[in-house]
XYZ file of C-alpha atoms in Angstrom:
575
model
C 11.569 -15.724 -2.352
C 7.986 -15.951 -1.170
C 8.788 -17.289 2.287
C 6.187 -19.368 4.078
C 3.513 -18.445 1.568
C 5.305 -20.370 -1.166
C 3.333 -23.454 -0.224
C 0.388 -21.887 -2.040
C 2.297 -21.377 -5.264
C 0.745 -24.425 -6.941
C -2.815 -23.765 -5.714
C -4.926 -23.403 -8.894
C -7.196 -20.982 -7.078
C -4.393 -18.484 -6.640
C -4.496 -17.405 -10.273
C -7.060 -14.714 -9.582
C -6.290 -12.353 -6.723
C -8.862 -9.602 -6.301
C -7.279 -8.061 -3.255
C -6.324 -4.409 -3.325
C -4.069 -4.570 -0.348
C -0.980 -6.465 -1.434
C 1.230 -4.008 -3.279
C 2.214 -1.689 -0.445
C 4.058 -4.557 1.218
C 6.787 -4.301 -1.391
C 9.219 -2.120 0.455
C 11.862 -2.180 -2.197
C 14.054 -4.635 -0.340
C 15.810 -7.599 -1.786
C 13.252 -10.025 -0.503
C 15.840 -11.671 1.744
C 14.389 -10.481 5.037
C 11.389 -12.312 6.383
C 7.978 -11.049 5.375
C 7.432 -7.341 5.091
C 10.071 -6.675 2.458
C 8.169 -8.697 -0.122
C 4.749 -8.904 -1.592
C 2.625 -11.338 0.354
C 0.077 -13.084 -1.814
C -2.707 -15.466 -0.974
C -4.952 -17.699 -3.056
C -8.067 -16.002 -4.323
C -10.172 -18.407 -2.306
C -8.749 -16.775 0.780
C -10.352 -13.473 -0.161
C -13.501 -14.641 -1.861
C -14.326 -18.159 -0.633
C -16.277 -20.338 -3.028
C -20.030 -20.338 -2.626
C -19.983 -23.799 -1.100
C -17.261 -22.937 1.367
C -18.014 -22.870 5.044
C -16.784 -19.435 6.042
C -17.227 -20.206 9.712
C -15.298 -23.485 9.650
C -11.582 -22.912 9.922
C -11.099 -26.705 9.675
C -12.556 -26.741 6.166
C -9.293 -27.818 4.528
C -8.157 -30.338 7.115
C -9.546 -33.346 5.223
C -8.122 -32.368 1.850
C -5.204 -34.398 0.545
C -3.765 -31.299 -1.127
C -3.862 -29.194 2.033
C -0.496 -27.427 1.953
C -0.887 -25.425 5.138
C 1.794 -25.672 7.785
C 0.947 -26.602 11.353
C 1.229 -22.931 12.311
C -1.304 -22.027 9.620
C -3.687 -24.621 11.021
C -3.209 -23.298 14.547
C -4.029 -19.755 13.441
C -7.094 -21.125 11.640
C -8.185 -22.946 14.821
C -7.921 -19.738 16.843
C -10.115 -18.150 14.198
C -11.396 -14.616 13.716
C -12.024 -13.341 17.223
C -11.951 -10.102 19.181
C -8.172 -9.878 18.912
C -8.166 -10.059 15.108
C -11.073 -7.629 14.728
C -9.435 -5.089 17.025
C -6.081 -5.482 15.300
C -7.730 -5.055 11.893
C -9.180 -1.699 12.957
C -5.929 -0.525 14.542
C -3.963 -1.501 11.430
C -6.552 0.447 9.463
C -5.444 3.569 11.347
C -2.006 3.278 9.752
C -3.463 2.975 6.260
C -5.819 5.859 6.990
C -2.926 8.048 8.134
C -0.964 7.303 4.953
C -3.592 8.637 2.560
C -4.767 11.324 4.979
C -1.383 13.012 4.979
C -0.938 12.659 1.235
C -4.257 14.408 0.660
C -3.488 17.017 3.316
C -0.307 18.084 1.518
C -2.287 18.496 -1.702
C -4.900 20.600 0.119
C -2.410 22.947 1.774
C -0.213 23.354 -1.303
C -1.942 26.519 -2.675
C -1.998 28.101 0.792
C 1.676 27.281 1.367
C 2.487 28.895 -1.967
C 0.716 32.076 -0.856
C 2.246 31.999 2.605
C 5.864 31.745 1.474
C 5.482 33.332 -2.004
C 6.769 30.223 -3.757
C 6.821 30.292 -7.593
C 4.936 27.601 -9.505
C 8.054 25.807 -10.685
C 9.184 25.176 -7.071
C 5.929 24.521 -5.234
C 5.959 20.820 -6.143
C 9.095 20.271 -4.059
C 7.006 20.068 -0.879
C 5.146 17.017 -2.187
C 8.276 15.477 -3.656
C 10.007 15.760 -0.281
C 7.227 13.776 1.355
C 7.286 11.109 -1.361
C 11.056 10.770 -0.959
C 10.581 10.219 2.753
C 7.846 7.667 2.130
C 10.089 5.610 -0.134
C 12.860 5.513 2.461
C 10.337 4.858 5.216
C 8.830 1.866 3.452
C 12.270 0.291 3.141
C 13.516 1.324 6.576
C 10.490 0.395 8.659
C 9.957 -2.811 6.721
C 13.524 -3.846 7.502
C 13.130 -2.664 11.100
C 10.080 -4.869 11.573
C 12.090 -7.811 10.242
C 15.019 -7.156 12.572
C 13.398 -6.164 15.882
C 9.805 -7.323 15.462
C 6.474 -6.101 14.156
C 5.209 -4.432 17.330
C 7.979 -1.812 17.522
C 7.405 -0.584 13.969
C 3.628 -0.866 14.398
C 3.633 1.726 17.196
C 6.607 3.875 16.197
C 5.379 4.760 12.705
C 2.249 6.521 13.963
C 4.108 8.211 16.832
C 6.695 9.798 14.555
C 4.019 10.679 12.003
C 2.131 12.585 14.694
C 5.328 14.239 15.959
C 6.497 15.551 12.598
C 2.939 16.446 11.585
C 2.584 18.769 14.558
C 6.096 20.164 14.049
C 5.270 20.900 10.401
C 2.502 23.196 11.628
C 5.204 25.346 13.252
C 7.487 25.551 10.220
C 8.956 29.014 9.739
C 10.033 28.754 6.093
C 9.343 26.786 2.952
C 12.618 24.908 3.373
C 11.842 23.906 6.953
C 8.383 22.714 5.880
C 9.889 20.520 3.153
C 12.379 19.032 5.616
C 9.695 18.271 8.209
C 7.396 16.716 5.616
C 10.299 14.573 4.433
C 10.682 13.187 7.959
C 6.916 12.818 8.231
C 7.054 10.777 5.030
C 9.727 8.478 6.457
C 7.340 7.680 9.312
C 3.993 7.379 7.556
C 5.585 5.548 4.620
C 6.230 2.586 6.885
C 2.651 2.244 8.094
C 1.195 0.341 5.159
C 3.892 -2.341 4.790
C 4.308 -2.970 8.517
C 0.616 -2.820 9.431
C -0.449 -4.882 6.450
C 2.138 -7.545 7.197
C 1.124 -7.672 10.851
C -2.579 -8.249 10.210
C -1.886 -10.865 7.526
C 0.237 -12.836 9.967
C -2.643 -13.004 12.459
C -5.579 -13.787 10.171
C -7.072 -17.256 9.595
C -6.989 -18.278 5.946
C -10.762 -18.402 5.475
C -11.071 -14.792 6.685
C -8.247 -13.227 4.697
C -10.763 -11.524 2.423
C -11.493 -9.204 5.356
C -8.023 -7.670 4.938
C -9.516 -5.863 1.949
C -11.132 -3.653 4.584
C -7.776 -1.924 5.007
C -8.262 -0.352 1.591
C -11.488 1.210 2.855
C -9.562 2.807 5.720
C -7.092 4.077 3.115
C -9.868 5.770 1.140
C -11.385 7.167 4.320
C -8.077 8.874 5.102
C -8.348 11.244 2.139
C -11.987 11.951 2.986
C -11.036 12.897 6.555
C -8.293 15.220 5.300
C -10.781 16.913 2.956
C -13.362 17.341 5.741
C -10.814 18.793 8.169
C -9.513 21.043 5.403
C -13.007 22.288 4.580
C -13.597 23.199 8.229
C -10.208 24.687 9.143
C -8.636 26.206 6.030
C -11.197 28.658 4.501
C -11.848 30.787 7.626
C -8.128 31.274 8.227
C -6.749 31.864 4.733
C -6.144 34.687 2.315
C -8.479 34.887 -0.665
C -6.966 32.941 -3.579
C -7.382 35.840 -6.011
C -6.369 38.612 -3.654
C -4.801 41.567 -5.440
C -2.805 42.570 -2.379
C 0.021 40.442 -0.962
C -1.105 37.803 1.495
C -0.416 38.596 5.147
C 1.056 35.385 6.628
C -0.605 36.140 9.964
C -3.989 35.847 8.248
C -3.080 32.693 6.330
C -2.580 30.062 9.008
C -5.458 27.771 8.046
C -3.059 25.280 6.476
C -1.056 25.186 9.705
C -4.240 24.526 11.676
C -4.967 21.606 9.352
C -1.526 20.056 9.815
C -1.749 20.476 13.586
C -5.237 18.951 13.726
C -4.210 15.937 11.662
C -1.115 15.565 13.830
C -3.295 15.433 16.945
C -5.642 12.968 15.232
C -2.675 10.739 14.353
C -1.487 10.989 17.955
C -4.926 9.809 19.094
C -4.567 6.789 16.787
C -1.187 6.036 18.353
C -2.600 6.322 21.879
C -5.441 3.979 20.950
C -2.844 1.403 19.914
C -0.840 1.472 23.128
C -3.533 2.235 25.741
C -6.608 0.307 24.651
C -4.929 -2.756 23.183
C -2.051 -5.017 24.138
C -0.337 -6.159 20.981
C 1.432 -9.512 21.055
C 4.374 -10.042 18.748
C 3.534 -11.853 15.525
C 3.801 -15.622 16.120
C 4.952 -16.127 12.543
C 7.733 -13.579 13.006
C 8.819 -15.247 16.258
C 8.970 -18.669 14.610
C 11.096 -17.348 11.743
C 13.326 -15.545 14.236
C 14.040 -18.855 15.979
C 11.852 -18.175 19.044
C 9.158 -20.883 18.895
C 8.486 -20.858 22.652
C 7.599 -17.160 22.519
C 5.435 -17.809 19.462
C 3.525 -20.464 21.399
C 3.004 -18.075 24.307
C 1.710 -15.368 21.942
C -0.762 -17.796 20.354
C -1.988 -18.886 23.786
C -2.540 -15.276 24.860
C -4.418 -14.507 21.636
C -6.630 -17.569 22.104
C -7.456 -16.489 25.671
C -8.208 -12.942 24.466
C -10.661 -14.483 22.005
C -12.386 -16.339 24.826
C -10.940 -19.786 24.124
C -8.863 -20.736 27.207
C -9.395 -24.454 26.536
C -7.783 -24.136 23.109
C -4.905 -22.163 24.623
C -4.234 -25.028 27.021
C -4.156 -27.570 24.199
C -1.475 -25.805 22.165
C 2.089 -27.084 22.187
C 5.375 -26.443 20.400
C 4.354 -28.768 17.584
C 1.536 -26.341 16.769
C 3.949 -23.554 15.811
C 5.902 -25.579 13.255
C 5.944 -23.558 10.040
C 7.625 -26.106 7.786
C 5.683 -26.523 4.550
C 5.089 -29.788 2.752
C 7.591 -30.663 0.057
C 6.859 -29.020 -3.281
C 8.207 -29.783 -6.756
C 11.298 -27.647 -7.436
C 10.613 -24.655 -9.656
C 14.089 -24.407 -11.059
C 17.580 -25.729 -10.683
C 18.520 -23.102 -8.147
C 19.075 -24.495 -4.665
C 16.837 -22.307 -2.545
C 16.138 -22.997 1.124
C 12.651 -21.809 2.117
C 12.644 -19.435 5.027
C 9.918 -21.387 6.704
C 12.459 -24.174 7.267
C 14.692 -21.754 9.115
C 13.897 -21.128 12.731
C 11.453 -23.965 13.158
C 13.940 -25.399 15.527
C 17.319 -24.654 16.918
C 18.731 -21.572 18.520
C 17.655 -18.085 17.772
C 21.106 -16.747 17.047
C 21.861 -19.300 14.407
C 18.515 -18.771 12.785
C 18.947 -15.045 12.646
C 22.309 -15.437 11.018
C 20.769 -17.529 8.253
C 17.860 -15.162 7.722
C 20.133 -12.120 7.499
C 23.317 -13.278 5.749
C 26.328 -11.034 5.713
C 26.470 -11.230 1.934
C 22.957 -9.762 1.560
C 24.148 -7.081 -0.859
C 25.640 -9.646 -3.227
C 22.461 -11.705 -3.041
C 20.360 -8.610 -3.683
C 22.269 -7.814 -6.867
C 21.979 -11.437 -7.927
C 18.212 -11.257 -7.535
C 18.022 -8.112 -9.651
C 19.915 -9.949 -12.373
C 17.411 -12.810 -12.114
C 14.548 -10.418 -12.867
C 16.366 -9.171 -15.969
C 17.143 -12.534 -17.553
C 15.506 -13.009 -20.992
C 12.704 -15.088 -19.471
C 11.493 -12.188 -17.309
C 12.987 -9.066 -18.912
C 10.021 -8.092 -21.102
C 7.447 -8.777 -18.388
C 9.456 -6.880 -15.774
C 9.908 -3.833 -17.996
C 6.197 -3.689 -18.840
C 5.124 -4.052 -15.218
C 7.631 -1.457 -14.053
C 6.556 0.906 -16.832
C 2.929 0.557 -15.771
C 3.734 1.177 -12.106
C 5.941 4.193 -12.722
C 3.585 5.682 -15.317
C 0.462 5.287 -13.202
C 2.176 6.742 -10.140
C 3.503 9.747 -12.053
C 0.199 10.452 -13.804
C -2.007 9.987 -10.745
C 0.235 12.005 -8.434
C 0.495 14.885 -10.884
C -3.298 15.170 -11.022
C -3.936 14.537 -7.331
C -1.289 16.883 -5.943
C -2.286 19.836 -8.107
C -6.069 19.319 -8.024
C -6.730 22.015 -5.360
C -4.475 24.439 -7.218
C -6.067 23.627 -10.579
C -9.496 24.300 -9.080
C -8.291 27.760 -8.026
C -7.311 28.809 -11.528
C -10.907 29.442 -12.545
C -10.926 32.413 -10.174
C -14.696 32.185 -9.708
C -14.808 29.950 -6.634
C -14.105 30.555 -2.995
C -11.712 28.336 -1.070
C -14.701 26.607 0.529
C -16.199 25.757 -2.865
C -12.856 24.442 -4.086
C -12.493 22.208 -1.045
C -16.024 20.908 -1.532
C -14.868 19.771 -4.976
C -11.862 18.086 -3.358
C -14.177 16.345 -0.879
C -16.361 15.111 -3.730
C -13.234 13.821 -5.469
C -12.121 11.859 -2.392
C -15.598 10.415 -1.845
C -15.662 9.259 -5.463
C -12.650 7.040 -4.872
C -14.071 5.151 -1.877
C -15.851 2.338 -3.779
C -12.981 1.864 -6.227
C -11.414 -0.990 -4.259
C -14.615 -3.019 -4.319
C -15.217 -2.205 -7.991
C -11.731 -3.437 -8.853
C -12.217 -6.654 -6.899
C -15.458 -7.291 -8.760
C -14.253 -6.327 -12.241
C -11.519 -8.926 -12.464
C -14.083 -11.648 -11.807
C -15.963 -10.642 -14.971
C -15.067 -11.784 -18.515
C -12.860 -8.697 -18.779
C -10.284 -10.356 -16.575
C -7.390 -8.523 -15.004
C -5.646 -7.200 -18.108
C -8.656 -5.524 -19.720
C -10.043 -4.372 -16.372
C -6.735 -2.693 -15.528
C -6.211 -1.206 -18.985
C -9.834 -0.064 -19.180
C -9.826 1.665 -15.797
C -6.527 3.357 -16.695
C -7.875 4.636 -20.022
C -11.076 5.820 -18.334
C -8.959 7.772 -15.855
C -7.219 9.444 -18.800
C -10.597 10.251 -20.371
C -11.871 11.858 -17.170
C -8.693 13.970 -17.042
C -9.588 15.375 -20.472
C -13.163 15.973 -19.293
C -11.803 17.845 -16.277
C -9.830 20.256 -18.478
C -12.831 20.827 -20.740
C -15.171 21.396 -17.779
C -12.796 23.901 -16.230
C -12.355 25.870 -19.437
C -16.148 25.928 -19.892
C -16.612 26.863 -16.198
C -19.195 24.107 -15.687
C -19.151 23.299 -11.970
C -21.258 20.164 -12.315
C -18.960 18.804 -15.025
C -15.884 19.556 -12.918
C -17.355 17.523 -10.072
C -18.425 14.678 -12.337
C -14.943 14.489 -13.834
C -13.354 14.646 -10.369
C -15.561 11.787 -9.169
C -14.681 9.877 -12.333
C -10.946 10.306 -11.822
C -11.272 9.323 -8.165
C -13.299 6.181 -8.894
C -11.420 4.912 -11.939
C -7.955 5.631 -10.531
C -8.735 3.818 -7.278
C -10.096 0.902 -9.298
C -6.917 0.976 -11.374
C -4.701 0.767 -8.302
C -6.849 -1.972 -6.795
C -6.395 -4.216 -9.818
C -2.706 -3.385 -10.223
C -2.031 -4.151 -6.549
C -3.772 -7.510 -6.798
C -2.361 -8.643 -10.137
C 1.298 -7.659 -9.876
C 2.380 -10.228 -7.240
C 0.835 -13.028 -9.278
C 2.626 -12.145 -12.502
C 6.004 -13.238 -11.159
C 7.201 -16.638 -9.987
C 8.201 -17.170 -6.383
C 11.940 -16.862 -6.935
C 11.731 -13.343 -8.420
C 8.505 -11.988 -6.948
C 9.971 -10.105 -3.998
C 12.618 -8.370 -6.093
C 10.382 -7.592 -9.079
C 7.601 -6.198 -6.921
C 10.010 -4.298 -4.699
C 11.498 -2.560 -7.737
C 7.981 -1.790 -8.992
C 7.138 -0.180 -5.661
C 10.366 1.832 -5.670
C 9.721 3.044 -9.221
C 6.214 4.124 -8.257
C 7.691 6.222 -5.450
C 10.184 7.723 -7.892
C 7.286 8.556 -10.194
C 5.488 10.114 -7.249
C 8.547 12.210 -6.393
C 9.028 13.356 -9.979
C 5.405 14.293 -10.650
C 5.087 17.360 -8.356
C 8.315 18.907 -9.623
C 7.468 18.230 -13.265
C 3.897 19.423 -12.745
C 5.092 22.660 -11.174
C 7.319 23.364 -14.168
C 4.446 22.620 -16.566
C 2.143 24.990 -14.668
C 4.390 27.847 -15.741
C 3.378 27.208 -19.350
C -0.278 26.259 -18.958
C -2.679 25.220 -16.216
C -3.866 22.369 -18.444
C -0.353 21.085 -19.180
C -0.056 18.885 -16.043
C -3.472 17.324 -16.700
C -2.687 16.560 -20.334
C 0.661 15.112 -19.259
C -1.194 12.895 -16.798
C -3.560 11.823 -19.551
C -0.792 10.816 -21.962
C 1.086 9.017 -19.188
C -2.045 7.055 -18.255
C -2.357 6.017 -21.913
C 1.292 4.902 -21.901
C 0.699 2.851 -18.744
C -2.401 1.263 -20.288
C -0.320 0.326 -23.319
C 2.179 -1.444 -21.061
C -0.682 -3.386 -19.476
C -2.162 -4.420 -22.824
C 1.214 -5.776 -23.924
C 1.042 -8.247 -21.047
C -1.057 -11.378 -21.406
C -3.809 -12.516 -19.055
C -2.113 -15.835 -18.343
C 0.949 -14.018 -17.058
C -1.075 -13.558 -13.898
C -0.260 -17.076 -12.758
C 2.947 -16.445 -10.901
C 4.988 -17.826 -13.767
C 3.126 -21.122 -13.482
C 3.060 -21.809 -17.200
C 6.781 -21.116 -17.410
C 7.396 -23.424 -14.472
C 5.318 -26.194 -16.026
C 7.228 -26.017 -19.286
C 10.583 -25.965 -17.545
C 10.013 -28.687 -14.954
C 7.523 -30.854 -16.776
C 4.987 -30.572 -13.962
C 1.472 -30.931 -15.301
C -1.715 -29.306 -14.146
């Protein structure tokens, strides 16, 4: 169920969603808990307003007969994009930055950890898999936590625990203890993207939602920061990669310095959130939790923070009503929109309806809905693409620093420069993806093309390494970084639109869970393949990318309409 956003389901503009930031909100839940356990999708006009749109006029839609916004939406639009929203956008960006920063950090330290604890190739991938396992549980756990106790608690706690376990990981005394600590770190940082992304979306005016794409830039910056810190801290305090004598652990603490430094940096992000900014609970969450008076107070405080005390004084309880206009039924199933729950009445009763005791039965029922003949083929193809892309990308990304070492002709500093170049190459991918789908290529060919190009650059990487051509290695690394980020950008934006409202949360949640499973499997499988050949993991990535591209090409472009065409045929509703 698409909650309060379902009022946009029939908006013709929503058929093209260039945002890169939607997919991480799928926490793998059943979709029966408020907002953060589902994909949240907006009409494309929200991200890229039409050329004749007045970006500065939040009342632009007020005179339209087909304006489907609730009164709460209109109130948020009236408050506009002020200091509060800009500050919150940056602070939410810290969570996205931390997510990718720690993922890249684990990849950077992997060769040094292997030296430090004398770990064989077929077991070294466990350290990355442990973190991915934690991230999958964290996305589900923190997403549910933010639905049960509020957004602000999860918003602050995720970064605090990330910093705590990051610093503790620097003091690990064995390979096993490191894996355990990184698992717990993953449970914390894995909740940052869904909770932070949900929080900022619930505070943004509709005409400024395209600015949420900026979170993806923070995400890319996270890997760049990890590479820069690694380049500064790791080489001076590490054993030579090709040392003939056993590595003395006392001389190989550069990787620990990196983990400690990133832990302190994450702690600074957490302090910035609680010291320099007073976060008010999400008004939309409060309304859905049956606390409209508190939602009104939060909106008034936000308006005053933005320098609009007059507007704050004008707001009343009617301005927090989140009941959408009546929409044509999409099927025969009797579904009660969540935005009709909690708009009035007591909080306790509302909470009981939002979190029914038979949630497990309903969750299984929703999984069965995704697998009915109408959706089975589409679901399998989408899930295959998600799992394949995650497995292929993770296998290349995690082992990149180690693969760079196999040439034996570069110092650790030179290898980390290559890693830095790779991370920089991915930075513009989000914007490229947003632009590509607005070309005649559309979403399907843009996604398939970027996936196949990623596979091609993987082959180029193997060839460049075997030929010991440094410039070609860097070109291929930049290519993989750029095309893979573009691939994810398009996949993130398209997936929520493929499914109709009634199955979107479940279908996308399963896709997210499968991507995490692919991410967990890749390091272990890659480590086993390294025993046979250093090129084996890269070739496996290449073939898996091709498989994922095949899944994409078997979809059709018009499936990116949230099941609209299916709904039209079934209900008789015309365009």
